[in-house]
N, CA, C and O atoms as a CHARMM CRD file, in Angstrom:
* protein
*
  348
    1    1 VAL  N    102.31100 132.19200  84.75600 PROA 1      0.00000
    2    1 VAL  CA   102.50500 133.45000  83.42800 PROA 1      0.00000
    3    1 VAL  C    100.62100 132.99800  83.02300 PROA 1      0.00000
    4    1 VAL  O     99.71700 133.69500  83.48600 PROA 1      0.00000
    5    2 ALA  N    100.34000 131.81300  82.16000 PROA 2      0.00000
    6    2 ALA  CA    99.17300 131.94600  81.93700 PROA 2      0.00000
    7    2 ALA  C     97.85200 132.83300  82.85700 PROA 2      0.00000
    8    2 ALA  O     96.93600 133.48700  82.36000 PROA 2      0.00000
    9    3 GLN  N     98.04400 132.66300  83.86800 PROA 3      0.00000
   10    3 GLN  CA    96.81700 134.25000  84.66700 PROA 3      0.00000
   11    3 GLN  C     97.34400 135.25500  84.28900 PROA 3      0.00000
   12    3 GLN  O     96.54700 135.77800  83.51000 PROA 3      0.00000
   13    4 GLN  N     98.27400 135.88600  84.37800 PROA 4      0.00000
   14    4 GLN  CA    99.01200 137.09900  84.18800 PROA 4      0.00000
   15    4 GLN  C     98.25500 137.62800  82.84700 PROA 4      0.00000
   16    4 GLN  O     97.51000 138.60800  82.86300 PROA 4      0.00000
   17    5 GLN  N     98.62200 136.62300  81.32800 PROA 5      0.00000
   18    5 GLN  CA    98.69500 137.01100  80.62500 PROA 5      0.00000
   19    5 GLN  C     96.78100 136.89500  79.26200 PROA 5      0.00000
   20    5 GLN  O     96.32600 137.29900  78.19200 PROA 5      0.00000
   21    6 GLN  N     96.55700 136.30400  80.10100 PROA 6      0.00000
   22    6 GLN  CA    95.51200 135.49800  80.44600 PROA 6      0.00000
   23    6 GLN  C     95.38700 134.28200  78.71800 PROA 6      0.00000
   24    6 GLN  O     94.93200 134.43700  77.58500 PROA 6      0.00000
   25    7 LEU  N     95.90800 133.45000  79.27800 PROA 7      0.00000
   26    7 LEU  CA    96.50000 132.19800  77.92400 PROA 7      0.00000
   27    7 LEU  C     95.60300 131.12700  78.43500 PROA 7      0.00000
   28    7 LEU  O     94.82400 130.93500  79.36900 PROA 7      0.00000
   29    8 LEU  N     96.03400 130.57300  77.48300 PROA 8      0.00000
   30    8 LEU  CA    95.19700 129.05000  77.52500 PROA 8      0.00000
   31    8 LEU  C     96.59900 128.53600  78.72900 PROA 8      0.00000
   32    8 LEU  O     97.53500 129.30500  78.94700 PROA 8      0.00000
   33    9 LEU  N     96.49900 127.13400  79.40000 PROA 9      0.00000
   34    9 LEU  CA    97.36900 127.01000  80.12600 PROA 9      0.00000
   35    9 LEU  C     97.22000 124.95700  79.50900 PROA 9      0.00000
   36    9 LEU  O     96.17500 124.31200  79.59000 PROA 9      0.00000
   37   10 VAL  N     98.58900 124.39400  78.95100 PROA 10     0.00000
   38   10 VAL  CA    98.13500 122.97200  78.40100 PROA 10     0.00000
   39   10 VAL  C     99.07100 121.93400  78.81400 PROA 10     0.00000
   40   10 VAL  O    100.27200 121.75400  78.61500 PROA 10     0.00000
   41   11 ASP  N     97.88200 121.10800  79.64800 PROA 11     0.00000
   42   11 ASP  CA    99.10200 120.07200  80.01000 PROA 11     0.00000
   43   11 ASP  C     99.46900 119.08900  78.58900 PROA 11     0.00000
   44   11 ASP  O     98.82100 118.68100  77.62500 PROA 11     0.00000
   45   12 LEU  N    100.92800 118.97100  79.08500 PROA 12     0.00000
   46   12 LEU  CA   101.49500 118.24500  77.66100 PROA 12     0.00000
   47   12 LEU  C    102.41400 116.66300  77.94000 PROA 12     0.00000
   48   12 LEU  O    103.33600 116.10600  77.34400 PROA 12     0.00000
   49   13 THR  N    101.72600 116.39400  78.96700 PROA 13     0.00000
   50   13 THR  CA   101.21400 114.92300  79.00500 PROA 13     0.00000
   51   13 THR  C    100.03800 114.17000  78.86600 PROA 13     0.00000
   52   13 THR  O     99.82400 112.96500  78.73800 PROA 13     0.00000
   53   14 ARG  N     99.24100 115.28700  78.93000 PROA 14     0.00000
   54   14 ARG  CA    97.65300 114.39500  78.14500 PROA 14     0.00000
   55   14 ARG  C     97.32600 115.31800  76.64600 PROA 14     0.00000
   56   14 ARG  O     96.36800 114.85800  76.02500 PROA 14     0.00000
   57   15 THR  N     97.71900 116.03800  76.26700 PROA 15     0.00000
   58   15 THR  CA    97.61500 116.79000  75.31400 PROA 15     0.00000
   59   15 THR  C     99.23100 116.38300  73.92100 PROA 15     0.00000
   60   15 THR  O    100.44200 116.54800  74.06300 PROA 15     0.00000
   61   16 ALA  N     98.43900 115.85200  72.76200 PROA 16     0.00000
   62   16 ALA  CA    99.59700 115.23300  72.23600 PROA 16     0.00000
   63   16 ALA  C     99.63200 116.16800  70.25300 PROA 16     0.00000
   64   16 ALA  O     98.56500 116.52400  69.75200 PROA 16     0.00000
   65   17 PRO  N    100.37100 116.28100  69.84000 PROA 17     0.00000
   66   17 PRO  CA   100.27100 117.82100  68.95900 PROA 17     0.00000
   67   17 PRO  C     99.45700 116.58000  67.85500 PROA 17     0.00000
   68   17 PRO  O     99.70400 115.37400  67.82700 PROA 17     0.00000
   69   18 GLN  N     98.57700 117.23800  67.11900 PROA 18     0.00000
   70   18 GLN  CA    97.92700 116.58000  65.90700 PROA 18     0.00000
   71   18 GLN  C     98.87900 115.99000  64.93600 PROA 18     0.00000
   72   18 GLN  O     99.91200 116.61900  64.70800 PROA 18     0.00000
   73   19 PRO  N     98.63800 114.72000  64.25800 PROA 19     0.00000
   74   19 PRO  CA    98.67500 114.17700  64.12900 PROA 19     0.00000
   75   19 PRO  C     98.84100 114.95200  62.20100 PROA 19     0.00000
   76   19 PRO  O     97.98800 115.34300  61.40500 PROA 19     0.00000
   77   20 GLY  N    101.14400 114.81500  62.09900 PROA 20     0.00000
   78   20 GLY  CA   101.05800 115.05600  61.19500 PROA 20     0.00000
   79   20 GLY  C    101.13600 116.59600  61.07600 PROA 20     0.00000
   80   20 GLY  O    101.17200 117.39400  60.14000 PROA 20     0.00000
   81   21 LEU  N    101.14600 116.65500  62.12800 PROA 21     0.00000
   82   21 LEU  CA   101.35800 118.70300  62.36500 PROA 21     0.00000
   83   21 LEU  C    102.34200 119.43100  62.35300 PROA 21     0.00000
   84   21 LEU  O    102.42600 120.59700  61.96600 PROA 21     0.00000
   85   22 LEU  N    103.80000 118.16900  63.15100 PROA 22     0.00000
   86   22 LEU  CA   105.06900 118.10800  63.22700 PROA 22     0.00000
   87   22 LEU  C    105.39100 118.72600  62.13800 PROA 22     0.00000
   88   22 LEU  O    104.46400 119.03100  61.38600 PROA 22     0.00000
   89   23 GLN  N    106.92200 119.11500  61.71500 PROA 23     0.00000
   90   23 GLN  CA   107.65000 118.96800  60.05500 PROA 23     0.00000
   91   23 GLN  C    108.84100 119.13000  60.59700 PROA 23     0.00000
   92   23 GLN  O    109.25200 120.26800  60.82700 PROA 23     0.00000
   93   24 SER  N    109.61300 117.97900  60.89900 PROA 24     0.00000
   94   24 SER  CA   111.35600 117.65700  60.50300 PROA 24     0.00000
   95   24 SER  C    112.02400 118.97800  60.35400 PROA 24     0.00000
   96   24 SER  O    112.14200 119.74100  61.31300 PROA 24     0.00000
   97   25 ASN  N    112.28100 119.14300  59.65400 PROA 25     0.00000
   98   25 ASN  CA   113.13500 120.02700  58.87500 PROA 25     0.00000
   99   25 ASN  C    113.22500 121.35100  60.45500 PROA 25     0.00000
  100   25 ASN  O    114.23600 121.88700  60.90900 PROA 25     0.00000
  101   26 ARG  N    111.58500 121.52600  60.97900 PROA 26     0.00000
  102   26 ARG  CA   111.78700 122.61300  62.22700 PROA 26     0.00000
  103   26 ARG  C    111.71800 122.59000  63.26900 PROA 26     0.00000
  104   26 ARG  O    111.34000 123.52000  63.98100 PROA 26     0.00000
  105   27 PHE  N    112.18700 121.15600  63.72900 PROA 27     0.00000
  106   27 PHE  CA   112.57000 120.37000  65.26700 PROA 27     0.00000
  107   27 PHE  C    114.29100 120.75900  65.47100 PROA 27     0.00000
  108   27 PHE  O    115.16100 120.16400  66.10900 PROA 27     0.00000
  109   28 ALA  N    114.31400 121.23600  65.15400 PROA 28     0.00000
  110   28 ALA  CA   116.16300 122.39200  65.81000 PROA 28     0.00000
  111   28 ALA  C    115.21500 124.16700  66.80200 PROA 28     0.00000
  112   28 ALA  O    115.22100 124.76200  67.88000 PROA 28     0.00000
  113   29 ASP  N    114.65100 124.21000  65.58000 PROA 29     0.00000
  114   29 ASP  CA   113.67900 125.22700  66.04700 PROA 29     0.00000
  115   29 ASP  C    112.51900 125.49100  67.27600 PROA 29     0.00000
  116   29 ASP  O    112.18300 126.37300  68.06800 PROA 29     0.00000
  117   30 TYR  N    112.10700 123.94800  66.82800 PROA 30     0.00000
  118   30 TYR  CA   111.53700 123.58300  68.26800 PROA 30     0.00000
  119   30 TYR  C    112.12800 123.94200  69.39000 PROA 30     0.00000
  120   30 TYR  O    111.73800 124.91500  70.03600 PROA 30     0.00000
  121   31 HSD  N    113.36900 123.02300  69.83100 PROA 31     0.00000
  122   31 HSD  CA   113.66400 123.05900  70.62800 PROA 31     0.00000
  123   31 HSD  C    114.17500 124.24000  71.21100 PROA 31     0.00000
  124   31 HSD  O    113.91200 124.41900  72.40000 PROA 31     0.00000
  125   32 ALA  N    115.49600 125.87500  70.04700 PROA 32     0.00000
  126   32 ALA  CA   115.79700 126.53100  70.00100 PROA 32     0.00000
  127   32 ALA  C    114.99900 127.03300  70.91400 PROA 32     0.00000
  128   32 ALA  O    115.28800 127.32400  72.07500 PROA 32     0.00000
  129   33 ARG  N    113.28300 127.20100  69.99600 PROA 33     0.00000
  130   33 ARG  CA   112.94000 128.56300  70.97800 PROA 33     0.00000
  131   33 ARG  C    111.94900 127.88400  71.69300 PROA 33     0.00000
  132   33 ARG  O    111.00100 128.53400  72.13600 PROA 33     0.00000
  133   34 ARG  N    112.02600 126.57900  71.89000 PROA 34     0.00000
  134   34 ARG  CA   110.96400 125.97700  72.92100 PROA 34     0.00000
  135   34 ARG  C    109.38800 126.11800  72.75100 PROA 34     0.00000
  136   34 ARG  O    108.51200 126.49100  73.53200 PROA 34     0.00000
  137   35 TYR  N    109.36600 125.75000  71.64500 PROA 35     0.00000
  138   35 TYR  CA   107.80700 125.95400  71.50500 PROA 35     0.00000
  139   35 TYR  C    107.33900 124.60800  71.14200 PROA 35     0.00000
  140   35 TYR  O    108.14200 123.80100  71.61000 PROA 35     0.00000
  141   36 LEU  N    106.10000 123.83500  70.32000 PROA 36     0.00000
  142   36 LEU  CA   105.77100 122.76700  69.66600 PROA 36     0.00000
  143   36 LEU  C    104.44000 122.88900  69.29100 PROA 36     0.00000
  144   36 LEU  O    103.56500 123.13700  70.12100 PROA 36     0.00000
  145   37 PRO  N    104.21500 122.73300  68.10100 PROA 37     0.00000
  146   37 PRO  CA   102.50500 123.12800  67.89800 PROA 37     0.00000
  147   37 PRO  C    101.67900 122.18000  67.38900 PROA 37     0.00000
  148   37 PRO  O    101.72100 121.44600  66.40200 PROA 37     0.00000
  149   38 LEU  N    100.82300 122.37900  68.39200 PROA 38     0.00000
  150   38 LEU  CA    99.89000 121.85200  69.07700 PROA 38     0.00000
  151   38 LEU  C     98.06500 121.08500  67.92600 PROA 38     0.00000
  152   38 LEU  O     97.51300 119.98600  67.85500 PROA 38     0.00000
  153   39 GLN  N     97.81700 122.45400  67.29800 PROA 39     0.00000
  154   39 GLN  CA    96.76700 122.02400  66.92900 PROA 39     0.00000
  155   39 GLN  C     96.59100 122.57100  65.82800 PROA 39     0.00000
  156   39 GLN  O     96.77300 123.75200  66.12300 PROA 39     0.00000
  157   40 ARG  N     96.34900 122.54300  64.69500 PROA 40     0.00000
  158   40 ARG  CA    96.22600 123.71500  63.05600 PROA 40     0.00000
  159   40 ARG  C     94.33800 122.93800  62.80500 PROA 40     0.00000
  160   40 ARG  O     93.69900 121.92100  62.53500 PROA 40     0.00000
  161   41 ASP  N     94.26700 124.18800  63.11000 PROA 41     0.00000
  162   41 ASP  CA    92.46700 123.85500  62.52100 PROA 41     0.00000
  163   41 ASP  C     92.06900 125.04400  60.77800 PROA 41     0.00000
  164   41 ASP  O     92.82600 125.00600  59.80800 PROA 41     0.00000
  165   42 ALA  N     91.00500 125.78600  60.81200 PROA 42     0.00000
  166   42 ALA  CA    91.19900 126.96100  59.85400 PROA 42     0.00000
  167   42 ALA  C     90.88500 128.80400  60.93800 PROA 42     0.00000
  168   42 ALA  O     90.53700 129.88200  60.45500 PROA 42     0.00000
  169   43 SER  N     91.15900 128.50700  62.27500 PROA 43     0.00000
  170   43 SER  CA    91.02800 129.57400  62.66800 PROA 43     0.00000
  171   43 SER  C     92.52900 129.74800  63.28600 PROA 43     0.00000
  172   43 SER  O     92.80300 130.65300  64.07400 PROA 43     0.00000
  173   44 GLY  N     93.66800 128.56600  62.74000 PROA 44     0.00000
  174   44 GLY  CA    94.89500 129.36100  62.78100 PROA 44     0.00000
  175   44 GLY  C     95.18700 127.88500  63.37600 PROA 44     0.00000
  176   44 GLY  O     94.61900 126.81400  63.16500 PROA 44     0.00000
  177   45 LEU  N     97.06200 128.47200  64.78500 PROA 45     0.00000
  178   45 LEU  CA    97.60500 127.24700  65.00100 PROA 45     0.00000
  179   45 LEU  C     97.47000 127.45600  66.67400 PROA 45     0.00000
  180   45 LEU  O     97.07400 128.60400  66.87300 PROA 45     0.00000
  181   46 LEU  N     97.57400 127.06700  67.34700 PROA 46     0.00000
  182   46 LEU  CA    98.33000 126.78700  68.04800 PROA 46     0.00000
  183   46 LEU  C     99.67300 125.48700  68.77800 PROA 46     0.00000
  184   46 LEU  O    100.05100 124.32800  68.61100 PROA 46     0.00000
  185   47 VAL  N     99.95500 126.72800  69.64200 PROA 47     0.00000
  186   47 VAL  CA   101.40700 126.47800  70.11800 PROA 47     0.00000
  187   47 VAL  C    101.55100 126.51100  71.76700 PROA 47     0.00000
  188   47 VAL  O    100.95700 127.33900  72.45800 PROA 47     0.00000
  189   48 ALA  N    102.32400 125.61100  72.23300 PROA 48     0.00000
  190   48 ALA  CA   102.29300 125.09900  73.55400 PROA 48     0.00000
  191   48 ALA  C    104.25600 125.75200  73.30900 PROA 48     0.00000
  192   48 ALA  O    105.14300 125.58800  72.47100 PROA 48     0.00000
  193   49 CYS  N    104.06400 126.59300  74.76400 PROA 49     0.00000
  194   49 CYS  CA   105.47200 127.41100  74.76200 PROA 49     0.00000
  195   49 CYS  C    105.65000 127.27000  76.44100 PROA 49     0.00000
  196   49 CYS  O    104.78900 126.89700  77.23700 PROA 49     0.00000
  197   50 GLU  N    107.12400 127.71200  76.74300 PROA 50     0.00000
  198   50 GLU  CA   106.18600 127.78600  78.39700 PROA 50     0.00000
  199   50 GLU  C    107.01300 129.64000  78.47700 PROA 50     0.00000
  200   50 GLU  O    107.02600 130.13100  79.60600 PROA 50     0.00000
  201   51 SER  N    107.50600 130.34200  77.54000 PROA 51     0.00000
  202   51 SER  CA   108.00400 131.73700  77.76900 PROA 51     0.00000
  203   51 SER  C    106.53400 132.32600  76.70700 PROA 51     0.00000
  204   51 SER  O    107.06500 132.63700  75.64100 PROA 51     0.00000
  205   52 PRO  N    105.27800 132.53900  76.60800 PROA 52     0.00000
  206   52 PRO  CA   105.59700 133.54900  75.91900 PROA 52     0.00000
  207   52 PRO  C    105.35200 134.26500  75.67500 PROA 52     0.00000
  208   52 PRO  O    104.59900 134.62100  76.58200 PROA 52     0.00000
  209   53 SER  N    105.39400 135.59800  74.41300 PROA 53     0.00000
  210   53 SER  CA   105.53200 136.48300  74.25000 PROA 53     0.00000
  211   53 SER  C    104.77700 136.96700  72.70000 PROA 53     0.00000
  212   53 SER  O    104.41500 136.04100  71.97500 PROA 53     0.00000
  213   54 PRO  N    104.52900 138.53800  72.17100 PROA 54     0.00000
  214   54 PRO  CA   104.19400 138.85700  71.60600 PROA 54     0.00000
  215   54 PRO  C    104.84200 139.24600  70.13200 PROA 54     0.00000
  216   54 PRO  O    104.38900 139.90600  69.19800 PROA 54     0.00000
  217   55 ALA  N    106.46000 138.35500  70.38200 PROA 55     0.00000
  218   55 ALA  CA   107.57500 138.10700  69.35800 PROA 55     0.00000
  219   55 ALA  C    107.19100 137.20800  68.76600 PROA 55     0.00000
  220   55 ALA  O    106.81000 137.13100  67.59800 PROA 55     0.00000
  221   56 LEU  N    107.31500 136.05400  69.98700 PROA 56     0.00000
  222   56 LEU  CA   107.33300 134.79700  69.39000 PROA 56     0.00000
  223   56 LEU  C    105.92600 134.38600  68.60300 PROA 56     0.00000
  224   56 LEU  O    105.87700 133.43400  67.82500 PROA 56     0.00000
  225   57 GLN  N    104.87200 135.17500  68.89100 PROA 57     0.00000
  226   57 GLN  CA   103.55900 134.18200  68.53400 PROA 57     0.00000
  227   57 GLN  C    104.07800 135.51300  67.39000 PROA 57     0.00000
  228   57 GLN  O    105.11000 135.13600  66.83500 PROA 57     0.00000
  229   58 ASN  N    103.82100 136.37400  67.09200 PROA 58     0.00000
  230   58 ASN  CA   104.13200 137.19300  65.84400 PROA 58     0.00000
  231   58 ASN  C    105.17100 136.56200  64.45900 PROA 58     0.00000
  232   58 ASN  O    104.70300 136.37500  63.33600 PROA 58     0.00000
  233   59 ALA  N    107.19600 136.20000  64.97200 PROA 59     0.00000
  234   59 ALA  CA   107.45100 135.58900  64.29500 PROA 59     0.00000
  235   59 ALA  C    106.10600 133.92000  63.84800 PROA 59     0.00000
  236   59 ALA  O    105.30400 133.91900  62.91400 PROA 59     0.00000
  237   60 LEU  N    106.27100 133.01000  64.65300 PROA 60     0.00000
  238   60 LEU  CA   105.69600 131.34600  64.23400 PROA 60     0.00000
  239   60 LEU  C    104.08300 131.90800  63.45900 PROA 60     0.00000
  240   60 LEU  O    103.47700 131.00700  62.87800 PROA 60     0.00000
  241   61 ALA  N    103.34400 133.47600  63.44400 PROA 61     0.00000
  242   61 ALA  CA   102.54600 133.41400  62.44400 PROA 61     0.00000
  243   61 ALA  C    103.07000 134.26700  61.29300 PROA 61     0.00000
  244   61 ALA  O    102.23200 134.41500  60.40300 PROA 61     0.00000
  245   62 GLN  N    104.11400 134.79900  61.10700 PROA 62     0.00000
  246   62 GLN  CA   104.92400 135.06900  59.68800 PROA 62     0.00000
  247   62 GLN  C    104.72100 133.55700  59.13600 PROA 62     0.00000
  248   62 GLN  O    103.94600 133.06100  58.31800 PROA 62     0.00000
  249   63 GLU  N    105.88700 132.98800  60.04200 PROA 63     0.00000
  250   63 GLU  CA   106.56600 131.48800  59.69500 PROA 63     0.00000
  251   63 GLU  C    105.53800 130.54900  59.39400 PROA 63     0.00000
  252   63 GLU  O    106.25600 129.61200  59.04400 PROA 63     0.00000
  253   64 TRP  N    104.70200 130.24600  59.31100 PROA 64     0.00000
  254   64 TRP  CA   103.57700 129.71600  59.50200 PROA 64     0.00000
  255   64 TRP  C    102.62300 130.20700  57.88900 PROA 64     0.00000
  256   64 TRP  O    102.45300 129.71200  56.77400 PROA 64     0.00000
  257   65 GLY  N    102.19400 131.47000  58.64000 PROA 65     0.00000
  258   65 GLY  CA   101.57100 131.82200  57.46300 PROA 65     0.00000
  259   65 GLY  C     99.67800 131.94100  57.79900 PROA 65     0.00000
  260   65 GLY  O     98.77200 131.99400  56.96700 PROA 65     0.00000
  261   66 VAL  N     99.56800 131.95700  59.73000 PROA 66     0.00000
  262   66 VAL  CA    98.64800 132.21200  60.37700 PROA 66     0.00000
  263   66 VAL  C     97.93000 132.65700  61.04700 PROA 66     0.00000
  264   66 VAL  O     98.12800 131.53700  61.51800 PROA 66     0.00000
  265   67 PRO  N     97.31700 133.10200  61.57500 PROA 67     0.00000
  266   67 PRO  CA    97.16900 133.16500  62.97900 PROA 67     0.00000
  267   67 PRO  C     98.22000 132.15400  64.12200 PROA 67     0.00000
  268   67 PRO  O     98.67400 131.04700  63.83400 PROA 67     0.00000
  269   68 VAL  N     98.34300 132.59100  64.90600 PROA 68     0.00000
  270   68 VAL  CA    99.20000 131.92600  65.92900 PROA 68     0.00000
  271   68 VAL  C     98.32400 132.09500  67.55300 PROA 68     0.00000
  272   68 VAL  O     98.53600 133.18500  68.08500 PROA 68     0.00000
  273   69 GLN  N     97.22000 130.95200  68.49400 PROA 69     0.00000
  274   69 GLN  CA    97.50600 131.10200  69.48400 PROA 69     0.00000
  275   69 GLN  C     98.40300 130.73400  70.09600 PROA 69     0.00000
  276   69 GLN  O     98.85100 129.65900  69.69600 PROA 69     0.00000
  277   70 LEU  N     99.19800 131.43200  71.45300 PROA 70     0.00000
  278   70 LEU  CA    99.90900 130.51000  72.52700 PROA 70     0.00000
  279   70 LEU  C     99.09800 130.58700  72.91000 PROA 70     0.00000
  280   70 LEU  O     98.10100 131.30100  72.79900 PROA 70     0.00000
  281   71 ALA  N     99.85700 128.74400  74.21400 PROA 71     0.00000
  282   71 ALA  CA    99.67300 127.93700  75.25800 PROA 71     0.00000
  283   71 ALA  C    100.48800 127.89400  76.10900 PROA 71     0.00000
  284   71 ALA  O    101.61700 127.73400  75.64500 PROA 71     0.00000
  285   72 VAL  N    100.43000 127.99100  77.61400 PROA 72     0.00000
  286   72 VAL  CA   100.73100 127.92200  78.43100 PROA 72     0.00000
  287   72 VAL  C    101.69700 126.72400  79.00000 PROA 72     0.00000
  288   72 VAL  O    101.41200 126.56500  80.18700 PROA 72     0.00000
  289   73 ALA  N    103.01700 125.57900  78.48000 PROA 73     0.00000
  290   73 ALA  CA   102.57100 124.04000  79.23300 PROA 73     0.00000
  291   73 ALA  C    104.49600 124.82500  79.90100 PROA 73     0.00000
  292   73 ALA  O    105.16500 125.77200  79.48800 PROA 73     0.00000
  293   74 SER  N    104.83700 123.29500  81.61500 PROA 74     0.00000
  294   74 SER  CA   105.10600 123.71100  81.92100 PROA 74     0.00000
  295   74 SER  C    106.90300 123.61400  81.47100 PROA 74     0.00000
  296   74 SER  O    107.13700 122.65500  80.73600 PROA 74     0.00000
  297   75 SER  N    107.57500 124.08800  81.66800 PROA 75     0.00000
  298   75 SER  CA   108.90900 123.66000  80.93700 PROA 75     0.00000
  299   75 SER  C    109.64900 122.62700  81.65400 PROA 75     0.00000
  300   75 SER  O    110.86900 122.76000  81.74600 PROA 75     0.00000
  301   76 ARG  N    108.85100 121.22500  82.37600 PROA 76     0.00000
  302   76 ARG  CA   109.77500 119.93900  82.56600 PROA 76     0.00000
  303   76 ARG  C    108.42600 119.36900  81.34100 PROA 76     0.00000
  304   76 ARG  O    108.55400 118.27000  80.80100 PROA 76     0.00000
  305   77 ASP  N    107.05000 120.37900  80.99600 PROA 77     0.00000
  306   77 ASP  CA   106.59800 118.44400  80.54800 PROA 77     0.00000
  307   77 ASP  C    106.83200 119.37700  78.37100 PROA 77     0.00000
  308   77 ASP  O    106.71800 118.95000  77.22200 PROA 77     0.00000
  309   78 LEU  N    107.23100 120.91200  79.12400 PROA 78     0.00000
  310   78 LEU  CA   107.83700 120.82900  77.42200 PROA 78     0.00000
  311   78 LEU  C    109.25900 120.28800  76.70500 PROA 78     0.00000
  312   78 LEU  O    109.79200 120.01900  75.62900 PROA 78     0.00000
  313   79 SER  N    109.42000 120.33700  77.96000 PROA 79     0.00000
  314   79 SER  CA   111.25500 119.44000  77.51900 PROA 79     0.00000
  315   79 SER  C    111.08000 117.36900  76.97200 PROA 79     0.00000
  316   79 SER  O    111.65500 116.63700  76.16600 PROA 79     0.00000
  317   80 GLN  N    109.99600 117.21300  77.96200 PROA 80     0.00000
  318   80 GLN  CA   109.70300 115.69000  77.85300 PROA 80     0.00000
  319   80 GLN  C    108.85700 115.88700  76.09900 PROA 80     0.00000
  320   80 GLN  O    109.23300 115.28800  75.09200 PROA 80     0.00000
  321   81 ALA  N    107.91100 116.68500  76.15300 PROA 81     0.00000
  322   81 ALA  CA   107.31800 116.22100  74.59500 PROA 81     0.00000
  323   81 ALA  C    108.16800 116.92900  73.61600 PROA 81     0.00000
  324   81 ALA  O    108.64100 116.17100  72.76900 PROA 81     0.00000
  325   82 LEU  N    108.45000 118.01200  73.51500 PROA 82     0.00000
  326   82 LEU  CA   110.30000 118.11700  72.72600 PROA 82     0.00000
  327   82 LEU  C    110.33700 116.96600  72.27100 PROA 82     0.00000
  328   82 LEU  O    109.63200 116.70500  71.29700 PROA 82     0.00000
  329   83 GLN  N    111.45000 115.63600  73.05000 PROA 83     0.00000
  330   83 GLN  CA   112.03200 114.44500  72.91700 PROA 83     0.00000
  331   83 GLN  C    111.27000 113.44100  73.03700 PROA 83     0.00000
  332   83 GLN  O    111.45400 112.46200  72.31300 PROA 83     0.00000
  333   84 GLN  N    110.28900 113.46400  73.94200 PROA 84     0.00000
  334   84 GLN  CA   109.49800 112.47700  72.90100 PROA 84     0.00000
  335   84 GLN  C    109.35500 113.06600  71.59900 PROA 84     0.00000
  336   84 GLN  O    110.06200 112.28600  70.96100 PROA 84     0.00000
  337   85 HSD  N    108.91000 113.94200  70.71600 PROA 85     0.00000
  338   85 HSD  CA   107.83500 113.98400  69.51600 PROA 85     0.00000
  339   85 HSD  C    108.58800 114.61700  68.11200 PROA 85     0.00000
  340   85 HSD  O    107.94500 114.73800  67.06900 PROA 85     0.00000
  341   86 ALA  N    110.74100 115.41300  69.49800 PROA 86     0.00000
  342   86 ALA  CA   110.71800 116.26300  68.06900 PROA 86     0.00000
  343   86 ALA  C    112.13600 115.21000  67.88800 PROA 86     0.00000
  344   86 ALA  O    113.05500 115.28000  67.07300 PROA 86     0.00000
  345   87 GLY  N    111.93000 114.41300  68.79700 PROA 87     0.00000
  346   87 GLY  CA   113.55000 114.04300  68.51400 PROA 87     0.00000
  347   87 GLY  C    114.64300 114.29200  69.20000 PROA 87     0.00000
  348   87 GLY  O    115.73600 113.91200  68.78100 PROA 87     0.00000
């Protein structure tokens, strides 16, 4: 998927979310839409997901109020990361 859409591939076993980035009131949304914010800086928000789409990218950009770059993560790694970081 990453290669087809020319997206970054992220290894969530080696990459953790930026401290303080995850928001407890969004944990249910992270699980439901299968994504995990990783890093936020002046250029926007980097988000790991298993099924990247323009719809997800646009929705997250609108919700967070910044440009969003999607990165592909394996389903297994995303599940483990969501459990570890988002409860």
